[in-house]
PDB file of C-alpha atoms in Angstrom:
ATOM      1  CA  MET A 832     -35.709 399.169 154.412  1.00  0.00           C
ATOM      2  CA  GLU A 833     -34.562 396.424 156.838  1.00  0.00           C
ATOM      3  CA  SER A 834     -33.919 392.789 156.273  1.00  0.00           C
ATOM      4  CA  GLY A 835     -33.154 390.875 159.610  1.00  0.00           C
ATOM      5  CA  ILE A 836     -30.562 392.536 161.105  1.00  0.00           C
ATOM      6  CA  PHE A 837     -29.000 394.008 158.051  1.00  0.00           C
ATOM      7  CA  THR A 838     -30.125 397.739 156.884  1.00  0.00           C
ATOM      8  CA  ARG A 839     -30.166 398.537 153.143  1.00  0.00           C
ATOM      9  CA  LEU A 840     -28.770 401.832 152.190  1.00  0.00           C
ATOM     10  CA  PRO A 841     -29.456 404.161 149.535  1.00  0.00           C
ATOM     11  CA  PHE A 842     -27.428 403.676 146.553  1.00  0.00           C
ATOM     12  CA  THR A 843     -25.128 406.321 145.349  1.00  0.00           C
ATOM     13  CA  ARG A 844     -23.076 406.722 142.360  1.00  0.00           C
ATOM     14  CA  THR A 845     -19.177 408.147 142.686  1.00  0.00           C
ATOM     15  CA  LEU A 846     -17.676 409.346 139.852  1.00  0.00           C
ATOM     16  CA  VAL A 847     -13.746 408.159 139.713  1.00  0.00           C
ATOM     17  CA  LYS A 848     -11.515 410.416 137.646  1.00  0.00           C
ATOM     18  CA  GLN A 849      -9.334 408.174 136.048  1.00  0.00           C
ATOM     19  CA  GLY A 850      -5.443 408.905 134.892  1.00  0.00           C
ATOM     20  CA  PRO A 851      -3.913 409.056 131.784  1.00  0.00           C
ATOM     21  CA  GLY A 852      -2.903 405.052 131.637  1.00  0.00           C
ATOM     22  CA  THR A 853       0.213 403.527 131.877  1.00  0.00           C
ATOM     23  CA  SER A 854       1.075 404.052 128.295  1.00  0.00           C
ATOM     24  CA  ALA A 855       1.561 407.639 129.083  1.00  0.00           C
ATOM     25  CA  CYS A 856       3.937 407.365 131.999  1.00  0.00           C
ATOM     26  CA  THR A 857       7.394 406.161 131.912  1.00  0.00           C
ATOM     27  CA  GLN A 858       7.903 402.897 133.186  1.00  0.00           C
ATOM     28  CA  CYS A 859      11.880 402.472 134.660  1.00  0.00           C
ATOM     29  CA  ARG A 860      13.541 399.133 135.311  1.00  0.00           C
ATOM     30  CA  ALA A 861      14.958 397.882 138.750  1.00  0.00           C
ATOM     31  CA  LEU A 862      17.497 400.483 140.333  1.00  0.00           C
ATOM     32  CA  PHE A 863      16.260 403.093 137.786  1.00  0.00           C
ATOM     33  CA  PHE A 864      14.363 406.128 139.092  1.00  0.00           C
ATOM     34  CA  LEU A 865      12.273 408.661 137.503  1.00  0.00           C
ATOM     35  CA  SER A 866      13.977 412.377 137.481  1.00  0.00           C
ATOM     36  CA  PRO A 867      11.235 414.421 136.663  1.00  0.00           C
ATOM     37  CA  ILE A 868      11.570 418.591 136.331  1.00  0.00           C
ATOM     38  CA  ALA A 869       8.411 418.965 138.159  1.00  0.00           C
ATOM     39  CA  TRP A 870       6.864 416.387 140.651  1.00  0.00           C
ATOM     40  CA  GLU A 871       3.313 416.038 138.571  1.00  0.00           C
ATOM     41  CA  ASP A 872       5.388 415.159 135.214  1.00  0.00           C
ATOM     42  CA  LEU A 873       4.595 411.810 133.718  1.00  0.00           C
ATOM     43  CA  GLN A 874       7.427 411.799 131.785  1.00  0.00           C
ATOM     44  CA  ALA A 875      10.882 411.884 132.520  1.00  0.00           C
ATOM     45  CA  PRO A 876      14.583 410.057 131.937  1.00  0.00           C
ATOM     46  CA  CYS A 877      15.113 406.979 134.103  1.00  0.00           C
ATOM     47  CA  VAL A 878      18.344 407.579 136.114  1.00  0.00           C
ATOM     48  CA  LEU A 879      20.683 404.971 138.404  1.00  0.00           C
ATOM     49  CA  ARG A 880      21.615 408.101 140.348  1.00  0.00           C
ATOM     50  CA  CYS A 881      19.286 410.905 141.380  1.00  0.00           C
ATOM     51  CA  PRO A 882      20.628 413.904 140.612  1.00  0.00           C
ATOM     52  CA  GLY A 883      22.280 416.281 143.201  1.00  0.00           C
ATOM     53  CA  GLY A 884      19.443 417.711 146.027  1.00  0.00           C
ATOM     54  CA  THR A 885      17.364 415.026 145.418  1.00  0.00           C
ATOM     55  CA  PHE A 886      17.152 411.292 146.970  1.00  0.00           C
ATOM     56  CA  ALA A 887      15.168 408.569 145.944  1.00  0.00           C
ATOM     57  CA  HIS A 888      11.734 407.931 146.928  1.00  0.00           C
ATOM     58  CA  PRO A 889      10.800 404.156 147.398  1.00  0.00           C
ATOM     59  CA  PRO A 890       7.280 404.288 147.018  1.00  0.00           C
ATOM     60  CA  SER A 891       6.660 406.486 143.770  1.00  0.00           C
ATOM     61  CA  ARG A 892      10.210 405.437 142.416  1.00  0.00           C
ATOM     62  CA  ARG A 893      10.863 409.145 141.859  1.00  0.00           C
ATOM     63  CA  CYS A 894      13.751 411.356 142.749  1.00  0.00           C
ATOM     64  CA  ARG A 895      12.307 413.898 145.338  1.00  0.00           C
ATOM     65  CA  LYS A 896      13.790 417.159 147.062  1.00  0.00           C
ATOM     66  CA  PRO A 897      14.094 416.161 150.881  1.00  0.00           C
ATOM     67  CA  PRO A 898      12.053 417.571 153.454  1.00  0.00           C
ATOM     68  CA  ALA A 899      12.984 420.225 155.687  1.00  0.00           C
ATOM     69  CA  ALA A 900      13.887 417.701 158.333  1.00  0.00           C
ATOM     70  CA  PRO A 901      17.561 416.669 158.579  1.00  0.00           C
ATOM     71  CA  VAL A 902      18.576 413.920 156.769  1.00  0.00           C
ATOM     72  CA  LYS A 903      19.656 410.757 159.341  1.00  0.00           C
ATOM     73  CA  THR A 904      22.770 408.621 158.131  1.00  0.00           C
ATOM     74  CA  PHE A 905      22.831 404.770 159.295  1.00  0.00           C
ATOM     75  CA  TYR A 906      24.879 402.033 158.264  1.00  0.00           C
ATOM     76  CA  LEU A 907      24.585 398.238 157.182  1.00  0.00           C
ATOM     77  CA  GLN A 908      27.313 395.877 158.191  1.00  0.00           C
ATOM     78  CA  PHE A 909      27.238 392.339 156.436  1.00  0.00           C
ATOM     79  CA  LYS A 910      29.294 389.630 157.045  1.00  0.00           C
ATOM     80  CA  PHE A 911      29.835 387.388 154.418  1.00  0.00           C
ATOM     81  CA  ARG A 912      30.542 383.526 153.903  1.00  0.00           C
ATOM     82  CA  SER A 913      33.692 383.924 152.044  1.00  0.00           C
ATOM     83  CA  THR A 914      37.162 385.177 152.394  1.00  0.00           C
ATOM     84  CA  PHE A 915      38.536 388.805 152.633  1.00  0.00           C
ATOM     85  CA  GLN A 916      41.293 388.146 149.766  1.00  0.00           C
ATOM     86  CA  ASP A 917      38.120 387.186 147.350  1.00  0.00           C
ATOM     87  CA  PHE A 918      36.281 390.495 148.303  1.00  0.00           C
ATOM     88  CA  VAL A 919      39.475 392.695 147.814  1.00  0.00           C
ATOM     89  CA  GLY A 920      40.725 391.651 144.705  1.00  0.00           C
ATOM     90  CA  ASP A 921      36.984 391.461 142.865  1.00  0.00           C
ATOM     91  CA  THR A 922      35.679 394.755 142.331  1.00  0.00           C
ATOM     92  CA  ILE A 923      32.503 393.198 140.608  1.00  0.00           C
ATOM     93  CA  ILE A 924      31.691 391.704 143.894  1.00  0.00           C
ATOM     94  CA  GLN A 925      31.644 395.033 145.640  1.00  0.00           C
ATOM     95  CA  GLU A 926      29.408 396.690 142.972  1.00  0.00           C
ATOM     96  CA  SER A 927      27.498 393.930 143.468  1.00  0.00           C
ATOM     97  CA  VAL A 928      26.945 394.357 147.294  1.00  0.00           C
ATOM     98  CA  LEU A 929      26.172 398.350 146.867  1.00  0.00           C
ATOM     99  CA  ASN A 930      23.525 397.222 143.784  1.00  0.00           C
ATOM    100  CA  THR A 931      21.826 394.722 145.666  1.00  0.00           C
ATOM    101  CA  THR A 932      21.728 397.006 149.006  1.00  0.00           C
ATOM    102  CA  ALA A 933      20.170 399.636 147.196  1.00  0.00           C
ATOM    103  CA  PHE A 934      17.621 397.180 145.169  1.00  0.00           C
ATOM    104  CA  VAL A 935      16.623 395.438 148.669  1.00  0.00           C
ATOM    105  CA  LEU A 936      15.993 398.830 150.312  1.00  0.00           C
ATOM    106  CA  GLY A 937      14.438 400.418 147.306  1.00  0.00           C
ATOM    107  CA  LEU A 938      16.876 403.193 146.773  1.00  0.00           C
ATOM    108  CA  ALA A 939      18.793 404.831 144.377  1.00  0.00           C
ATOM    109  CA  LEU A 940      22.734 404.176 143.635  1.00  0.00           C
ATOM    110  CA  SER A 941      23.489 407.549 144.834  1.00  0.00           C
ATOM    111  CA  ASP A 942      22.070 406.964 148.204  1.00  0.00           C
ATOM    112  CA  VAL A 943      23.886 403.998 149.326  1.00  0.00           C
ATOM    113  CA  ARG A 944      27.882 404.298 149.180  1.00  0.00           C
ATOM    114  CA  GLY A 945      30.887 401.801 150.345  1.00  0.00           C
ATOM    115  CA  TYR A 946      32.059 402.842 153.944  1.00  0.00           C
ATOM    116  CA  LYS A 947      34.475 400.306 155.469  1.00  0.00           C
ATOM    117  CA  MET A 948      35.576 396.716 154.579  1.00  0.00           C
ATOM    118  CA  GLU A 949      37.633 394.928 156.865  1.00  0.00           C
ATOM    119  CA  ALA A 950      38.273 391.253 157.753  1.00  0.00           C
ATOM    120  CA  VAL A 951      37.472 388.999 160.723  1.00  0.00           C
ATOM    121  CA  GLU A 952      40.020 388.742 163.230  1.00  0.00           C
ATOM    122  CA  GLU A 953      38.594 386.548 165.513  1.00  0.00           C
ATOM    123  CA  GLU A 954      35.977 383.851 165.259  1.00  0.00           C
ATOM    124  CA  TYR A 955      34.451 381.588 167.957  1.00  0.00           C
ATOM    125  CA  GLY A 956      37.308 382.570 170.401  1.00  0.00           C
ATOM    126  CA  ILE A 957      39.759 381.437 167.378  1.00  0.00           C
ATOM    127  CA  VAL A 958      42.212 384.030 165.536  1.00  0.00           C
ATOM    128  CA  VAL A 959      41.753 383.440 161.576  1.00  0.00           C
ATOM    129  CA  GLY A 960      44.343 384.845 159.334  1.00  0.00           C
ATOM    130  CA  ASN A 961      42.046 385.268 156.229  1.00  0.00           C
ATOM    131  CA  GLY A 962      38.735 385.605 157.760  1.00  0.00           C
ATOM    132  CA  PRO A 963      35.603 386.257 156.210  1.00  0.00           C
ATOM    133  CA  PRO A 964      35.059 389.939 155.004  1.00  0.00           C
ATOM    134  CA  LEU A 965      32.829 392.777 156.897  1.00  0.00           C
ATOM    135  CA  LEU A 966      31.424 395.144 154.453  1.00  0.00           C
ATOM    136  CA  SER A 967      29.788 398.479 155.830  1.00  0.00           C
ATOM    137  CA  VAL A 968      27.245 400.528 153.746  1.00  0.00           C
ATOM    138  CA  GLU A 969      26.447 403.826 154.331  1.00  0.00           C
ATOM    139  CA  VAL A 970      22.818 404.918 153.623  1.00  0.00           C
ATOM    140  CA  ILE A 971      21.588 408.160 153.292  1.00  0.00           C
ATOM    141  CA  SER A 972      17.744 408.780 152.680  1.00  0.00           C
ATOM    142  CA  PRO A 973      15.128 411.001 154.104  1.00  0.00           C
ATOM    143  CA  PHE A 974      12.755 408.747 152.969  1.00  0.00           C
ATOM    144  CA  LEU A 975      14.071 405.521 154.865  1.00  0.00           C
ATOM    145  CA  SER A 976      15.172 405.114 158.406  1.00  0.00           C
ATOM    146  CA  LYS A 977      17.097 402.730 160.272  1.00  0.00           C
ATOM    147  CA  ASP A 978      14.231 401.418 162.075  1.00  0.00           C
ATOM    148  CA  GLU A 979      12.438 400.564 158.436  1.00  0.00           C
ATOM    149  CA  ALA A 980      15.624 398.856 157.298  1.00  0.00           C
ATOM    150  CA  ASP A 981      15.585 396.913 160.625  1.00  0.00           C
ATOM    151  CA  GLN A 982      12.423 395.323 159.183  1.00  0.00           C
ATOM    152  CA  ILE A 983      13.987 393.789 156.337  1.00  0.00           C
ATOM    153  CA  SER A 984      14.329 389.680 156.998  1.00  0.00           C
ATOM    154  CA  MET A 985      17.593 387.706 156.943  1.00  0.00           C
ATOM    155  CA  ASN A 986      15.777 385.503 154.412  1.00  0.00           C
ATOM    156  CA  THR A 987      15.399 388.434 152.143  1.00  0.00           C
ATOM    157  CA  TRP A 988      18.944 389.676 152.073  1.00  0.00           C
ATOM    158  CA  PHE A 989      20.399 385.693 151.970  1.00  0.00           C
ATOM    159  CA  GLY A 990      18.439 385.511 148.983  1.00  0.00           C
ATOM    160  CA  ALA A 991      19.274 388.909 147.218  1.00  0.00           C
ATOM    161  CA  PHE A 992      23.050 388.599 147.538  1.00  0.00           C
ATOM    162  CA  GLU A 993      25.031 386.519 144.927  1.00  0.00           C
ATOM    163  CA  VAL A 994      27.467 385.336 148.006  1.00  0.00           C
ATOM    164  CA  PRO A 995      25.528 383.940 151.045  1.00  0.00           C
ATOM    165  CA  VAL A 996      25.437 386.616 154.151  1.00  0.00           C
ATOM    166  CA  ASP A 997      25.693 384.966 157.485  1.00  0.00           C
ATOM    167  CA  GLU A 998      25.044 388.362 159.557  1.00  0.00           C
ATOM    168  CA  VAL A 999      23.604 391.824 158.690  1.00  0.00           C
ATOM    169  CA  LYS A1000      23.884 394.232 161.472  1.00  0.00           C
ATOM    170  CA  SER A1001      22.518 398.365 161.607  1.00  0.00           C
ATOM    171  CA  PHE A1002      24.462 401.275 162.934  1.00  0.00           C
ATOM    172  CA  THR A1003      23.927 404.847 163.704  1.00  0.00           C
ATOM    173  CA  TRP A1004      25.904 407.837 163.028  1.00  0.00           C
ATOM    174  CA  ASP A1005      26.905 407.981 166.499  1.00  0.00           C
ATOM    175  CA  GLN A1006      27.701 404.025 166.693  1.00  0.00           C
ATOM    176  CA  MET A1007      29.769 404.179 163.933  1.00  0.00           C
ATOM    177  CA  HIS A1008      31.626 407.698 164.580  1.00  0.00           C
ATOM    178  CA  PRO A1009      32.154 407.316 168.645  1.00  0.00           C
ATOM    179  CA  PRO A1010      33.400 411.102 170.032  1.00  0.00           C
ATOM    180  CA  LEU A1011      37.102 411.586 170.005  1.00  0.00           C
ATOM    181  CA  PRO A1012      38.980 410.678 173.452  1.00  0.00           C
ATOM    182  CA  PRO A1013      39.554 414.183 175.426  1.00  0.00           C
ATOM    183  CA  LEU A1014      42.875 415.747 175.010  1.00  0.00           C
ATOM    184  CA  PRO A1015      45.218 415.182 177.794  1.00  0.00           C
ATOM    185  CA  VAL A1016      45.668 418.037 180.251  1.00  0.00           C
ATOM    186  CA  PRO A1017      49.063 420.020 179.777  1.00  0.00           C
ATOM    187  CA  PRO A1018      51.521 419.849 182.609  1.00  0.00           C
ATOM    188  CA  PHE A1019      51.892 422.571 185.038  1.00  0.00           C
ATOM    189  CA  LEU A1020      55.589 422.663 183.334  1.00  0.00           C
ATOM    190  CA  PRO A1021      56.931 421.226 180.457  1.00  0.00           C
ATOM    191  CA  THR A1022      59.113 418.321 180.338  1.00  0.00           C
ATOM    192  CA  TRP A1023      62.269 419.958 179.942  1.00  0.00           C
ATOM    193  CA  ALA A1024      61.367 422.245 182.827  1.00  0.00           C
ATOM    194  CA  TRP A1025      60.966 419.566 185.393  1.00  0.00           C
ATOM    195  CA  GLY A1026      64.129 417.722 183.909  1.00  0.00           C
ATOM    196  CA  LEU A1027      66.204 421.120 184.743  1.00  0.00           C
ATOM    197  CA  GLY A1028      64.352 421.741 187.967  1.00  0.00           C
ATOM    198  CA  THR A1029      65.364 418.064 189.042  1.00  0.00           C
ATOM    199  CA  SER A1030      68.688 418.237 188.081  1.00  0.00           C
ATOM    200  CA  ALA A1031      69.402 421.744 189.679  1.00  0.00           C
ATOM    201  CA  SER A1032      67.755 420.304 193.287  1.00  0.00           C
ATOM    202  CA  ALA A1033      70.104 417.086 192.719  1.00  0.00           C
ATOM    203  CA  ALA A1034      73.070 419.271 192.294  1.00  0.00           C
ATOM    204  CA  ILE A1035      72.535 421.417 195.276  1.00  0.00           C
ATOM    205  CA  LEU A1036      71.582 418.786 197.527  1.00  0.00           C
ATOM    206  CA  LEU A1037      74.967 416.933 196.685  1.00  0.00           C
ATOM    207  CA  LEU A1038      77.080 419.900 196.679  1.00  0.00           C
ATOM    208  CA  LEU A1039      75.903 421.467 200.172  1.00  0.00           C
ATOM    209  CA  PRO A1040      76.794 418.781 202.106  1.00  0.00           C
ATOM    210  CA  VAL A1041      80.382 418.716 200.524  1.00  0.00           C
ATOM    211  CA  TYR A1042      81.104 422.656 201.030  1.00  0.00           C
ATOM    212  CA  CYS A1043      79.612 422.745 204.505  1.00  0.00           C
ATOM    213  CA  CYS A1044      81.916 419.560 205.724  1.00  0.00           C
ATOM    214  CA  TYR A1045      84.907 419.532 203.653  1.00  0.00           C
ATOM    215  CA  PHE A1046      85.890 422.810 201.856  1.00  0.00           C
ATOM    216  CA  ARG A1047      84.949 425.157 204.771  1.00  0.00           C
ATOM    217  CA  ARG A1048      87.171 422.764 207.121  1.00  0.00           C
ATOM    218  CA  LEU A1049      89.742 422.621 205.028  1.00  0.00           C
ATOM    219  CA  ALA A1050      89.929 426.629 204.764  1.00  0.00           C
ATOM    220  CA  ASN A1051      89.752 426.772 208.466  1.00  0.00           C
ATOM    221  CA  THR A1052      92.809 424.301 208.688  1.00  0.00           C
ATOM    222  CA  ARG A1053      95.122 426.730 206.334  1.00  0.00           C
ATOM    223  CA  ARG A1054      93.730 429.823 208.184  1.00  0.00           C
ATOM    224  CA  LYS A1055      96.349 431.684 210.496  1.00  0.00           C
ATOM    225  CA  TYR A1056      96.223 432.785 214.019  1.00  0.00           C
ATOM    226  CA  ARG A1057      95.782 436.755 214.590  1.00  0.00           C
ATOM    227  CA  PRO A1058      95.423 438.111 218.006  1.00  0.00           C
ATOM    228  CA  ALA A1059      92.968 441.077 218.809  1.00  0.00           C
ATOM    229  CA  ALA A1060      94.579 444.481 217.813  1.00  0.00           C
ATOM    230  CA  GLY A1061      92.250 446.257 220.028  1.00  0.00           C
ATOM    231  CA  VAL A1062      92.375 446.994 223.988  1.00  0.00           C
ATOM    232  CA  ASP A1063      89.453 445.584 226.125  1.00  0.00           C
ATOM    233  CA  PRO A1064      88.788 448.307 228.413  1.00  0.00           C
ATOM    234  CA  THR A1065      86.860 446.180 231.034  1.00  0.00           C
ATOM    235  CA  PHE A1066      89.672 443.682 231.263  1.00  0.00           C
ATOM    236  CA  MET A1067      92.329 446.750 232.131  1.00  0.00           C
ATOM    237  CA  GLU A1068      90.265 447.771 234.666  1.00  0.00           C
ATOM    238  CA  ARG A1069      90.297 444.793 236.161  1.00  0.00           C
ATOM    239  CA  VAL A1070      93.641 444.081 235.977  1.00  0.00           C
ATOM    240  CA  VAL A1071      94.760 447.702 237.638  1.00  0.00           C
ATOM    241  CA  ASN A1072      91.789 447.420 240.334  1.00  0.00           C
ATOM    242  CA  GLU A1073      91.898 443.803 241.603  1.00  0.00           C
ATOM    243  CA  SER A1074      95.559 442.977 241.015  1.00  0.00           C
ATOM    244  CA  ASP A1075      98.321 443.288 243.513  1.00  0.00           C
ATOM    245  CA  ALA A1076      99.792 446.789 244.181  1.00  0.00           C
ATOM    246  CA  ARG A1077     103.220 445.624 243.800  1.00  0.00           C
ATOM    247  CA  LEU A1078     102.916 444.080 240.474  1.00  0.00           C
ATOM    248  CA  VAL A1079     101.113 447.237 239.343  1.00  0.00           C
ATOM    249  CA  GLN A1080     104.055 448.793 240.341  1.00  0.00           C
ATOM    250  CA  ARG A1081     106.582 446.811 238.979  1.00  0.00           C
ATOM    251  CA  PHE A1082     104.434 446.376 235.476  1.00  0.00           C
ATOM    252  CA  VAL A1083     104.207 450.703 235.556  1.00  0.00           C
ATOM    253  CA  ALA A1084     108.034 450.761 236.420  1.00  0.00           C
ATOM    254  CA  ARG A1085     108.853 448.476 233.699  1.00  0.00           C
ATOM    255  CA  ASP A1086     106.725 450.168 231.156  1.00  0.00           C
ATOM    256  CA  SER A1087     107.931 453.785 231.984  1.00  0.00           C
ATOM    257  CA  GLY A1088     111.641 452.351 231.617  1.00  0.00           C
ATOM    258  CA  ALA A1089     110.815 450.904 228.347  1.00  0.00           C
ATOM    259  CA  GLN A1090     109.767 454.098 227.041  1.00  0.00           C
ATOM    260  CA  LEU A1091     112.606 455.905 228.493  1.00  0.00           C
ATOM    261  CA  MET A1092     114.776 453.423 226.685  1.00  0.00           C
ATOM    262  CA  ARG A1093     112.953 454.190 223.330  1.00  0.00           C
ATOM    263  CA  GLU A1094     113.362 457.925 224.040  1.00  0.00           C
ATOM    264  CA  ALA A1095     116.895 457.776 224.248  1.00  0.00           C
ATOM    265  CA  ASP A1096     117.547 455.706 221.509  1.00  0.00           C
TER     266      ASP A1096
END
């Protein structure tokens, strides 16, 4: 049946199965999560920290086992409007930061933990002595990603903390854990070997000129002259063939006379 531009559809009755009601379910307070043995259990103890192997599931407020996908860790860094000394000496404020972070993210206290606390050393280009504190919180949850945490407004964070927060930053695992610098390449020779080689080379370069220019020349000056013991046949042949005949006769006669004198003695 049509009426104007609208069409009347036939009426159908749908049966909706109602649950057991809120009275049959366990109601957990803020920061507490239901820890059932089986996922379908309606009643179970409420815990602040989920048991080992389980994580808080924000939509259902239950502790669940993680899916097969790997659990990605991210970090939240808060800059508070206070001094570093006030935060270091007050453990109640530090615990309050973890409790508030878990409450805003909808996670259990077992899913958030303190990672690092440091002071701002320089602000607006000015070095400060007791600067504002920077608290980094580690978040481990397979049911909450970093992108979902980034959607939380600054007004929500500012209104949740007891101490005013001025800045909230998020970091991934790789950003908080940069790779280590590469190890230096080992040298071809160790340092002591280079030192030994340099010393030996310097000693050789220093002593070699001294040996060649001083010690050898000094030794040559102290050497005595010794004539050659052998007789050069070429020299004797030239003397016999090219000398004057009288000189040769006189030399032979003198040598023969000297020999006769030696025999007579």
